Amino acid sequence: MLYPTELHALKFFNFFIEILIILNLANLIKECIKTIFLNTLKINNFRNHKSFEIDLKEQRTIVLGCNGIGKSNLLESVEFLSQLTSNRALSDKDLIRNDSDMAVIIGQIDFKDDLRVNLLRKGSKKVYVNQSLLKKQGDIKNYIQSVCFCSNDINIVKGEPNYRRVWIDKVVSQLEPVYVELMKRFTRLLKQRSHFWRSESFQKDLSSEIIESFDTQMSIISTRIFRRRRRALAKIKPYVEYWHNYLSKS
């Protein structure tokens, strides 16, 4: 017997699948990203889940349940495992269960690669592939990619420009994992430059050499970032143009 909320979820799922078929998004995914299967998922102290493990043997899995039991949290763990970010949390620490100092997400990919993310309340997250710590965390996207659909996606169209920039960053980071490291380096340089600009040492010597050094490094990295954004947009441009013309009848 299905509860009313479960019936609504099932109806929405069927409607959503029909929309995906109409938009033919499968072709875009096949061209840009290879097919990857998440075989098992295990989470500990993630959101409201103290311990949860599931075998994903089928190609399609529907999660049904009453409100508040953690269905969205389960999907969020998959998103975080593949993208190392969450569309629902301002900080990684928000994902850790209140009575714990660490949350763990473990997944097996294609019955061969074991992925693990440790979220620490004190310190930064740790990412492992086959028990080996990744120096470049973004490399985990070489093993798993995912596409997250949520109600907030309407902001990509109707919201402020920042929503579109965040969406583009997510798309590019999955198509080119090195993009994540480039963004981190650029952000780090920007913070260091701003800190030095406000520091007493800069006010004393009034030298622009260090600032120029920051600007040079940021210019090089921003060029690499721009190239990767342009390549990603070039890949999705034909689909956007086709469906825009189809929907607008022009």
XYZ file of C-alpha atoms in Angstrom:
250
model
C 0.000 0.000 0.000
C 1.331 3.428 -0.958
C 0.851 6.522 1.163
C -0.529 9.660 -0.560
C 2.941 11.243 -0.524
C 4.362 8.122 -2.159
C 1.688 8.185 -4.870
C 2.471 11.810 -5.590
C 6.173 11.007 -5.740
C 5.568 8.117 -8.131
C 3.366 10.255 -10.393
C 5.980 12.992 -10.403
C 8.718 10.470 -11.204
C 6.790 9.117 -14.195
C 6.097 12.643 -15.415
C 9.763 13.541 -14.987
C 10.886 10.503 -16.998
C 8.531 11.533 -19.800
C 10.033 15.017 -19.824
C 13.547 13.556 -20.012
C 12.525 11.412 -22.968
C 10.950 14.391 -24.718
C 14.036 16.530 -24.223
C 16.262 13.638 -25.276
C 18.750 14.453 -22.528
C 20.057 10.907 -22.670
C 21.915 11.693 -25.890
C 23.733 14.597 -24.281
C 24.730 12.469 -21.304
C 25.981 9.666 -23.541
C 28.095 12.035 -25.606
C 29.639 13.920 -22.701
C 29.821 11.334 -19.916
C 30.357 7.589 -20.000
C 27.806 5.329 -18.344
C 28.713 4.598 -14.724
C 26.835 2.473 -12.202
C 26.809 3.043 -8.462
C 26.487 -0.515 -7.149
C 26.456 0.060 -3.402
C 26.060 3.072 -1.139
C 26.856 3.297 2.559
C 26.560 6.398 4.743
C 27.353 6.955 8.403
C 26.335 10.005 10.453
C 25.203 11.857 7.335
C 22.337 14.268 8.039
C 19.696 12.260 9.944
C 21.130 8.863 8.937
C 23.235 7.265 11.666
C 23.974 4.212 9.533
C 22.485 3.228 6.192
C 23.542 0.825 3.452
C 21.854 -0.121 0.179
C 22.644 -2.338 -2.807
C 21.675 -0.719 -6.095
C 21.302 -3.716 -8.385
C 18.810 -2.196 -10.802
C 19.471 0.523 -13.342
C 16.567 2.540 -11.940
C 15.856 2.996 -8.259
C 12.828 4.791 -6.820
C 13.054 5.934 -3.201
C 9.656 6.056 -1.479
C 8.821 6.869 2.112
C 7.044 9.163 4.536
C 8.047 12.768 5.006
C 11.102 13.403 7.150
C 12.726 9.960 7.008
C 15.675 11.139 4.894
C 14.877 10.399 1.240
C 16.370 13.681 0.038
C 19.338 13.211 2.352
C 20.038 9.856 0.725
C 20.068 11.431 -2.737
C 22.158 14.283 -1.395
C 24.838 11.820 -0.296
C 25.096 10.521 -3.875
C 25.389 14.068 -5.160
C 28.122 14.858 -2.646
C 30.030 11.658 -3.393
C 30.206 12.580 -7.073
C 30.469 16.377 -6.945
C 31.883 17.084 -3.453
C 29.250 19.805 -3.094
C 25.611 19.985 -2.070
C 22.879 22.220 -3.432
C 21.194 22.163 -0.007
C 24.057 22.983 2.381
C 25.999 26.197 2.895
C 28.835 24.317 4.594
C 30.099 20.732 4.520
C 29.745 20.646 8.295
C 25.968 21.034 7.922
C 25.938 17.506 6.489
C 27.392 15.912 9.638
C 24.934 14.395 12.108
C 24.551 16.610 15.173
C 25.926 14.080 17.661
C 28.973 13.156 15.571
C 32.314 14.683 14.602
C 32.552 12.918 11.245
C 30.288 11.761 8.438
C 31.269 9.077 5.923
C 29.978 8.363 2.413
C 31.144 5.160 0.697
C 30.223 3.966 -2.767
C 31.337 1.212 -5.107
C 31.477 1.994 -8.821
C 31.136 -0.645 -11.550
C 31.964 -3.401 -9.009
C 35.636 -2.366 -8.970
C 36.358 1.127 -7.607
C 35.660 2.006 -3.979
C 35.075 5.701 -3.298
C 35.006 7.272 0.148
C 34.485 10.798 1.448
C 35.117 11.705 5.090
C 33.490 14.924 6.291
C 35.129 16.309 9.428
C 33.634 18.809 11.836
C 37.153 20.009 12.609
C 39.246 20.154 9.472
C 38.661 19.709 5.765
C 37.101 16.723 4.031
C 39.180 13.750 2.877
C 38.562 11.907 -0.384
C 39.757 8.345 -1.065
C 39.734 6.075 -4.101
C 40.511 2.407 -3.407
C 41.816 3.337 0.056
C 44.281 5.884 -1.402
C 43.973 9.540 -0.384
C 43.459 11.830 -3.371
C 45.783 14.820 -3.436
C 43.502 16.501 -5.967
C 40.002 15.877 -4.670
C 38.415 16.852 -7.962
C 39.900 13.702 -9.511
C 37.041 11.719 -7.980
C 34.947 12.983 -10.899
C 37.025 10.748 -13.158
C 35.273 7.825 -11.443
C 31.698 9.014 -10.944
C 29.411 11.688 -12.371
C 25.835 12.515 -11.493
C 23.087 14.920 -12.516
C 20.959 16.438 -9.771
C 17.461 17.790 -10.463
C 15.698 19.802 -7.763
C 13.045 22.483 -7.382
C 15.711 25.177 -6.995
C 16.722 24.644 -10.630
C 14.038 27.141 -11.638
C 16.448 29.804 -10.365
C 18.774 28.986 -13.264
C 16.197 30.622 -15.529
C 14.428 33.110 -13.269
C 17.016 33.789 -10.577
C 20.036 36.055 -10.324
C 23.126 35.538 -12.538
C 24.941 33.810 -9.676
C 22.638 30.785 -10.022
C 23.689 30.400 -13.656
C 27.364 30.744 -12.800
C 27.072 28.030 -10.150
C 25.261 25.766 -12.632
C 27.937 26.302 -15.279
C 30.650 25.556 -12.718
C 28.985 22.224 -11.907
C 28.656 21.284 -15.576
C 32.257 22.179 -16.416
C 33.658 20.439 -13.335
C 32.084 17.145 -14.422
C 33.225 17.434 -18.020
C 36.738 18.544 -17.023
C 37.646 17.622 -13.415
C 40.774 19.828 -13.440
C 38.382 22.787 -13.484
C 37.726 22.305 -9.753
C 41.406 22.720 -8.909
C 41.682 25.785 -11.136
C 38.759 27.419 -9.354
C 40.278 26.621 -5.953
C 43.625 28.123 -6.969
C 41.979 31.259 -8.340
C 39.870 31.726 -5.193
C 42.905 31.182 -2.966
C 44.963 33.758 -4.892
C 42.092 36.249 -4.758
C 41.815 35.905 -0.972
C 45.590 36.237 -0.524
C 45.671 39.305 -2.746
C 42.815 40.947 -0.839
C 44.442 40.137 2.501
C 47.776 41.604 1.421
C 46.058 44.698 0.035
C 44.576 45.410 3.455
C 47.679 44.432 5.441
C 50.003 46.859 7.198
C 53.019 45.611 5.226
C 51.439 46.799 1.984
C 50.597 50.179 3.470
C 54.173 50.649 4.654
C 56.212 49.845 1.566
C 53.517 50.874 -0.970
C 55.120 48.450 -3.406
C 52.979 47.086 -6.231
C 55.330 44.234 -7.136
C 53.538 41.632 -5.039
C 50.135 42.790 -6.252
C 51.375 42.555 -9.848
C 52.610 39.028 -9.122
C 49.151 38.065 -7.872
C 47.541 39.650 -10.927
C 49.826 37.736 -13.284
C 49.056 34.374 -11.673
C 45.332 35.102 -11.574
C 45.369 36.147 -15.223
C 46.956 32.859 -16.288
C 44.508 30.748 -14.269
C 41.466 32.776 -15.335
C 42.420 32.195 -18.979
C 42.457 28.436 -18.394
C 39.103 28.679 -16.601
C 37.603 30.662 -19.486
C 38.778 28.114 -22.064
C 37.157 25.246 -20.193
C 33.904 27.133 -19.763
C 33.844 27.912 -23.467
C 34.440 24.268 -24.414
C 31.642 23.094 -22.107
C 29.178 25.651 -23.458
C 30.104 24.667 -27.013
C 29.081 21.077 -26.210
C 25.631 21.979 -24.918
C 24.979 24.864 -27.338
C 23.442 22.723 -30.146
C 20.953 21.159 -27.707
C 20.017 24.502 -26.184
C 19.471 26.089 -29.604
C 17.448 23.150 -30.907
C 15.069 22.955 -27.961
C 14.770 26.713 -27.644
C 13.647 26.888 -31.271
C 11.338 23.916 -30.761
C 9.655 25.342 -27.662
C 9.414 28.892 -28.988
C 8.367 27.731 -32.483
C 10.864 30.076 -34.084
